[in-house]
Coordinates of C-alpha atoms and ligand atoms in Angstrom, one line a residue:
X1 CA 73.0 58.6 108.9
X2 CA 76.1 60.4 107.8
X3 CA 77.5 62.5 110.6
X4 CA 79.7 65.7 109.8
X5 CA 83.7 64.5 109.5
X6 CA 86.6 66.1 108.5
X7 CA 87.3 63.5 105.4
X8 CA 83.6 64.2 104.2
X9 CA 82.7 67.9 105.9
X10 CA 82.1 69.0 101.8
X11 CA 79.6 66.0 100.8
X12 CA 77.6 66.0 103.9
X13 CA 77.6 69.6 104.5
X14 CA 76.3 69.9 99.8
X15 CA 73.6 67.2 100.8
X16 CA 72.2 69.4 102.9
X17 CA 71.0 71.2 100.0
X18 CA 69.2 68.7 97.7
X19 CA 65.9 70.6 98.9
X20 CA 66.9 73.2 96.9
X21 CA 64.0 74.2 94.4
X22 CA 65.9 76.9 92.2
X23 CA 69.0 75.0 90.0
X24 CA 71.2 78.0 90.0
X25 CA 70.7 78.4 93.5
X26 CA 71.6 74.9 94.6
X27 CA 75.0 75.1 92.0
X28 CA 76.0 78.6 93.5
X29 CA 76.0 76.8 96.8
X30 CA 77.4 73.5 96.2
X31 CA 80.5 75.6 94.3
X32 CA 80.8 78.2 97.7
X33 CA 81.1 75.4 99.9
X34 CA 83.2 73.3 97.5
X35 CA 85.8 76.5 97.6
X36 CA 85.7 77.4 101.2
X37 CA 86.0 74.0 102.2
X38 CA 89.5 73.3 99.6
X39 CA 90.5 76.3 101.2
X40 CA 90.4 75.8 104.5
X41 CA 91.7 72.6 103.5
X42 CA 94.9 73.9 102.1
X43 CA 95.3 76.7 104.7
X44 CA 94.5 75.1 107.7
X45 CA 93.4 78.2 109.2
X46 CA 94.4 78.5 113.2
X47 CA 90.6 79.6 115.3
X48 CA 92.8 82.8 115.9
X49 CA 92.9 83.1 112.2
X50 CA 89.5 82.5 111.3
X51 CA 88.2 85.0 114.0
X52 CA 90.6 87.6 112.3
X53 CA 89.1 86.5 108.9
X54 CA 85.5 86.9 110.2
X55 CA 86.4 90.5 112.1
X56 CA 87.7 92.0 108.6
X57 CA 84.6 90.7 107.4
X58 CA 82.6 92.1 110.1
X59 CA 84.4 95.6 109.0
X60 CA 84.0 95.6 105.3
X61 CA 80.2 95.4 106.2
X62 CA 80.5 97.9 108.5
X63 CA 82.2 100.4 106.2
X64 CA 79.3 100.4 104.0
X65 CA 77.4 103.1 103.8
X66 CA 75.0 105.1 101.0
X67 CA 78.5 106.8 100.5
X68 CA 81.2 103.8 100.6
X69 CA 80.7 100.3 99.2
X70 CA 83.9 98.7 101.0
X71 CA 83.0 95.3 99.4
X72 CA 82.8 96.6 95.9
X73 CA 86.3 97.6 96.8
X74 CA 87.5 94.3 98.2
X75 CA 85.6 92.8 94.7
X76 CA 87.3 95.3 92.9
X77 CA 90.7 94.9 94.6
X78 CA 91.2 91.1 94.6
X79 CA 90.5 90.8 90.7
X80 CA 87.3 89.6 90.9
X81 CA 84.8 92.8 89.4
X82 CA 87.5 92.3 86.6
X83 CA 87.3 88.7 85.9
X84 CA 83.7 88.7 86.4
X85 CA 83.6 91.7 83.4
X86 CA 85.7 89.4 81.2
X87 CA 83.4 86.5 81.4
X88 CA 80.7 88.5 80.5
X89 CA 82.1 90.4 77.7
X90 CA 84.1 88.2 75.9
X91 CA 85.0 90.1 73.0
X92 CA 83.0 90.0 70.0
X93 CA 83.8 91.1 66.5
X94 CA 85.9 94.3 68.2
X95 CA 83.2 95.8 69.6
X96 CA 84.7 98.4 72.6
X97 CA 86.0 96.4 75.5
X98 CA 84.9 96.7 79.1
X99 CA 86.0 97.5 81.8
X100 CA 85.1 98.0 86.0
X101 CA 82.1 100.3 86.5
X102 CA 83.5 101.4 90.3
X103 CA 81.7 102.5 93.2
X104 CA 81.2 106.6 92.2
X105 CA 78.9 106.0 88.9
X106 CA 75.8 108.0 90.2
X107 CA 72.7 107.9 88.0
X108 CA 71.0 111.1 87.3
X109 CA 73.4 113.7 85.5
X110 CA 72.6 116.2 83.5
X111 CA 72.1 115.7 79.6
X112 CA 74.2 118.1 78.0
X113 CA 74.4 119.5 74.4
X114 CA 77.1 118.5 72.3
X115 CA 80.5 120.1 72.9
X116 CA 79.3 121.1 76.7
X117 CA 81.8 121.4 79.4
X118 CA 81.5 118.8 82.7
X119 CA 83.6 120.7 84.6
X120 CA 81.2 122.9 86.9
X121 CA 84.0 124.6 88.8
X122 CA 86.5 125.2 85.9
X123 CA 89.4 123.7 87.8
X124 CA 92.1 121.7 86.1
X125 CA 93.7 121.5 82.4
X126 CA 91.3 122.2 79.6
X127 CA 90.5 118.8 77.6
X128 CA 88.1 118.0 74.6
X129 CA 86.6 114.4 73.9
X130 CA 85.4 113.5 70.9
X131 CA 84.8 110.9 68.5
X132 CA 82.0 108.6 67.7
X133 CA 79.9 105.2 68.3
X134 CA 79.4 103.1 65.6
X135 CA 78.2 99.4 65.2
X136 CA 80.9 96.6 64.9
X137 CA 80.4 97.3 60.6
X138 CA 82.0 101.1 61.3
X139 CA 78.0 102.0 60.6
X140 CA 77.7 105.8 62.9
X141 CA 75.0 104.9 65.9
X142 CA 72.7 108.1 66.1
X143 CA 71.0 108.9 69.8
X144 CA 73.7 106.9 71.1
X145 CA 73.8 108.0 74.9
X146 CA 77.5 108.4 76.9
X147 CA 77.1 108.8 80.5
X148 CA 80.4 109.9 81.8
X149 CA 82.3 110.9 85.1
X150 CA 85.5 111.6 86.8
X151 CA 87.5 112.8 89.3
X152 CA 88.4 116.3 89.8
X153 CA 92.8 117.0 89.4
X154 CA 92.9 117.0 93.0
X155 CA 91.7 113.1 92.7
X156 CA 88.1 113.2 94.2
X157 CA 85.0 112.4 92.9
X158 CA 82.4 115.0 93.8
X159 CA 80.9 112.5 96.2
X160 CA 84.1 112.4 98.0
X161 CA 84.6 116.2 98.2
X162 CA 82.7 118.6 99.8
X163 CA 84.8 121.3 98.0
X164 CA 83.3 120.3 94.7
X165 CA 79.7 121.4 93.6
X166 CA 77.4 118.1 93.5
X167 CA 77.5 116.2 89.7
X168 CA 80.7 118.0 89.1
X169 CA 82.1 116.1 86.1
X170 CA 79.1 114.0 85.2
X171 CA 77.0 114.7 82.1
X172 CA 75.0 112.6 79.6
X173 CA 75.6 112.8 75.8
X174 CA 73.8 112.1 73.3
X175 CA 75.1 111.0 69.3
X176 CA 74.2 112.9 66.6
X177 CA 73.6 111.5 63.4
X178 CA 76.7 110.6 62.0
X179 CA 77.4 108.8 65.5
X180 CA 79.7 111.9 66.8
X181 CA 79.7 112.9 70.2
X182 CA 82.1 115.6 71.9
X183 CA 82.6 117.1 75.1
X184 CA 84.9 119.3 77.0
X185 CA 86.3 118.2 80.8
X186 CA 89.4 118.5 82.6
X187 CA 92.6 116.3 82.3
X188 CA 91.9 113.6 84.7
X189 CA 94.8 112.6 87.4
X190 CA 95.5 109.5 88.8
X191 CA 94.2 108.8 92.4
X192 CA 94.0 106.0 95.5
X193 CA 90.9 104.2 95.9
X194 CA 89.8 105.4 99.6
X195 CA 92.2 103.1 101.4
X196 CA 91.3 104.3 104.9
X197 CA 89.3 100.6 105.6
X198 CA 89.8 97.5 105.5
X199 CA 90.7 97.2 102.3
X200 CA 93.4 99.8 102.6
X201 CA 94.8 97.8 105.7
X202 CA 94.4 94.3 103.5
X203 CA 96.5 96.4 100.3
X204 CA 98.9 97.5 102.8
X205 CA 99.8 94.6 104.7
X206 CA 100.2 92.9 100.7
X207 CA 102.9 95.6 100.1
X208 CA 100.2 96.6 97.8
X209 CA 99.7 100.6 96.6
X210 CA 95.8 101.9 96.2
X211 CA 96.5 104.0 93.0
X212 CA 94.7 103.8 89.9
X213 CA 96.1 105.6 86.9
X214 CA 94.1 108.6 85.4
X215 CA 90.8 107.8 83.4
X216 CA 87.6 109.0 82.2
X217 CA 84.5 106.7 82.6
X218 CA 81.6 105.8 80.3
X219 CA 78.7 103.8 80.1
X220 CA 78.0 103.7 76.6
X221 CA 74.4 102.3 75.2
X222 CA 72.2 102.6 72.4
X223 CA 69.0 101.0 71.5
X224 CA 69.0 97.5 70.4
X225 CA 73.1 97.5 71.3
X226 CA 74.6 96.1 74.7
X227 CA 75.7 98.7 76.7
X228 CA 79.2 99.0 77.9
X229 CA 80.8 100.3 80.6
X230 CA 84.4 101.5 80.0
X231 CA 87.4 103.6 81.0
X232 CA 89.4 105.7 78.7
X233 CA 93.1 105.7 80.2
X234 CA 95.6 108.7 79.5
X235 CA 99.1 107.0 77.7
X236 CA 102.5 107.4 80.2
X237 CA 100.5 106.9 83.6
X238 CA 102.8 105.3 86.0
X239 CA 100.2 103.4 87.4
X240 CA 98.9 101.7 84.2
X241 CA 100.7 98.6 84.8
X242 CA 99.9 98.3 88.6
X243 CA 96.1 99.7 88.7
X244 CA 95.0 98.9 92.6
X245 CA 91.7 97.2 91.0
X246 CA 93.1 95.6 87.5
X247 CA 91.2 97.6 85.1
X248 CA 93.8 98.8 82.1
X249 CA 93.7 97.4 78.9
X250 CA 96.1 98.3 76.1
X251 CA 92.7 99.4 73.7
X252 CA 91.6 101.7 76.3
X253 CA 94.4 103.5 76.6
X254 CA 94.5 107.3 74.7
X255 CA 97.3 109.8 74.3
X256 CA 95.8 113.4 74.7
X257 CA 97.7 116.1 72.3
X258 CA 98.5 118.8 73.2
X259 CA 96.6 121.7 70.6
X260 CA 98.3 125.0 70.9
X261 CA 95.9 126.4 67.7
X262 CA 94.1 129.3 68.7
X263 CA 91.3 129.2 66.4
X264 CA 90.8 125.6 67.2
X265 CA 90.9 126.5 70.4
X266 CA 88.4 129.1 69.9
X267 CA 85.8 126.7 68.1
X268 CA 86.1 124.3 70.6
X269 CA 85.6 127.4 73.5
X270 CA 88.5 126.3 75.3
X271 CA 91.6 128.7 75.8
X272 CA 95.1 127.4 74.2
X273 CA 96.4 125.2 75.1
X274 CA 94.5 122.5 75.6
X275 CA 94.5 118.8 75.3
X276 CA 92.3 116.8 72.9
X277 CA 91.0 113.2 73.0
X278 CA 89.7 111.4 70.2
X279 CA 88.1 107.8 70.8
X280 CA 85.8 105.8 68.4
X281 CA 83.4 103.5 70.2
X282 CA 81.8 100.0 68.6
X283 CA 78.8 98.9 70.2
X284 CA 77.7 95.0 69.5
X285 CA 74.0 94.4 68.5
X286 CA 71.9 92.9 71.8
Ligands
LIG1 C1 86.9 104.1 90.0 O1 87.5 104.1 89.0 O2 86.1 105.0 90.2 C2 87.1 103.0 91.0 C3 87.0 101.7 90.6 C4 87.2 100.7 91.5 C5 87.4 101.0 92.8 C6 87.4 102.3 93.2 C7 87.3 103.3 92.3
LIG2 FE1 87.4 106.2 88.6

């Protein structure tokens, strides 16, 4: 008999698990209890402490709703959605890199003819994307599907924003074939992940802000290729070296130009000026 000590709390407490049937399972465990253990090792939490650390717990859960996923945000906010992104796509052969999904991807948009507008209430600075997906030989990808979203300018999502008609800035594209895609949206701005819980009080009381700088998202997938998810981020943000949740990468990041062309404009539908994205995605094979 081996009764529960400080000196051997993490052996005693992992034996308890050798009835484990599923491997994974038993290694997820023994690694959880390994790391909670070192930590409370190390911090020597007071029982004042710990009740605080279980209470901001208890309120992370509580903020969750079919609306707010306060522990995607704590995920997302203490680097882990990001490092867990980088082990799973180490980057192979160039292919597009990855980045955080986030909490306001909603399945379900619209598909949308090429060169459509996302923008359902027409409010903000006229913007084209376009560009392609190809394989990781430069080889076009036909019926390539991007699902994109985005935030209006005044930093909402349309689930956020009652002011903003539902799947506003959401569409589903689809590559022609020569691998092209193109759409029309509005210039995205920068915005605060909703810091009005727990994790706003934990990024506060870090001396932490809760901005991230201005992107566009897309999941990006094609048949017998692994899908991505992604950010494009606009070039000059003053939050690209401080996003709240870790997300930036130098590949990701775009500068719009500025098209003052009136017949361009005209082609593309949009009224001068407007600003123009181009971005080439690689896919790897699955
Ligand atoms: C987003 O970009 O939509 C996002 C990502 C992580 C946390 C909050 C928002
Ligand atoms: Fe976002």
């Amino acid at each position: 008999m081996e009764l529960f000590t400080e000196e051997n709390a993490t052996r005693v407490v992992q034996a308890r698990n050798t009835g484990c049937k599923d491997a994974r399972m038993r290694q997820i465990l023994d690694v959880v209890i390994a790391h909670l253990h070192a930590m409370a090792r190390e911090l020597e939490p007071t029982r004042d402490e710990w009740s605080q650390a279980i209470a901001f717990l208890t309120r992370v859960g509580q903020m969750c709703s079919s609306q707010r996923q306060e522990f995607i945000l704590l995920s997302d906010t203490l680097g882990v959605s990001m490092l867990v992104d980088a082990i799973n796509h180490r980057r192979e052969g160039g292919g597009t890199e990855s980045t955080v999904l986030g909490p306001f991807y909603r399945a379900g948009a619209q598909r949308l003819p090429m060169g459509a507008s996302i923008s359902k209430d027409g409010r903000g600075e006229p913007m084209r994307v376009m560009g392609s997906v190809r394989d990781l030989d430069g080889q076009p990808i036909a019926g390539a599907t991007l699902d994109v979203w985005q935030s209006g300018p005044n930093g909402f999502y349309d689930v956020q924003d009652p002011n903003q008609p539902p799947f506003n800035l959401r569409g589903v594209f689809t590559t022609e074939a020569d691998g092209r895609y193109a759409f029309t949206t509005v210039k995205p701005s920068s915005y605060p992940i909703p810091d009005d819980g727990p994790v706003g009080e934990m990024l506060k009381s870090a001396g932490r802000h809760p901005y991230r700088p201005a992107h566009i998202h897309f999941v990006v997938g094609a048949p017998g290729f692994r899908p991505i998810a992604t950010h494009l981020f606009m070039v000059g943000d003053p939050y690209l070296d401080s996003d709240a949740v870790f997300g930036v990468k130098e590949s990701l990041i775009v500068t719009p130009q500025r098209v003052w062309d009136s017949a361009r404009a005209a082609s593309a539908g949009l009224p001068a000026p407007y600003w123009e994205i181009s971005y080439d995605f690689a896919l790897a094979h699955a």
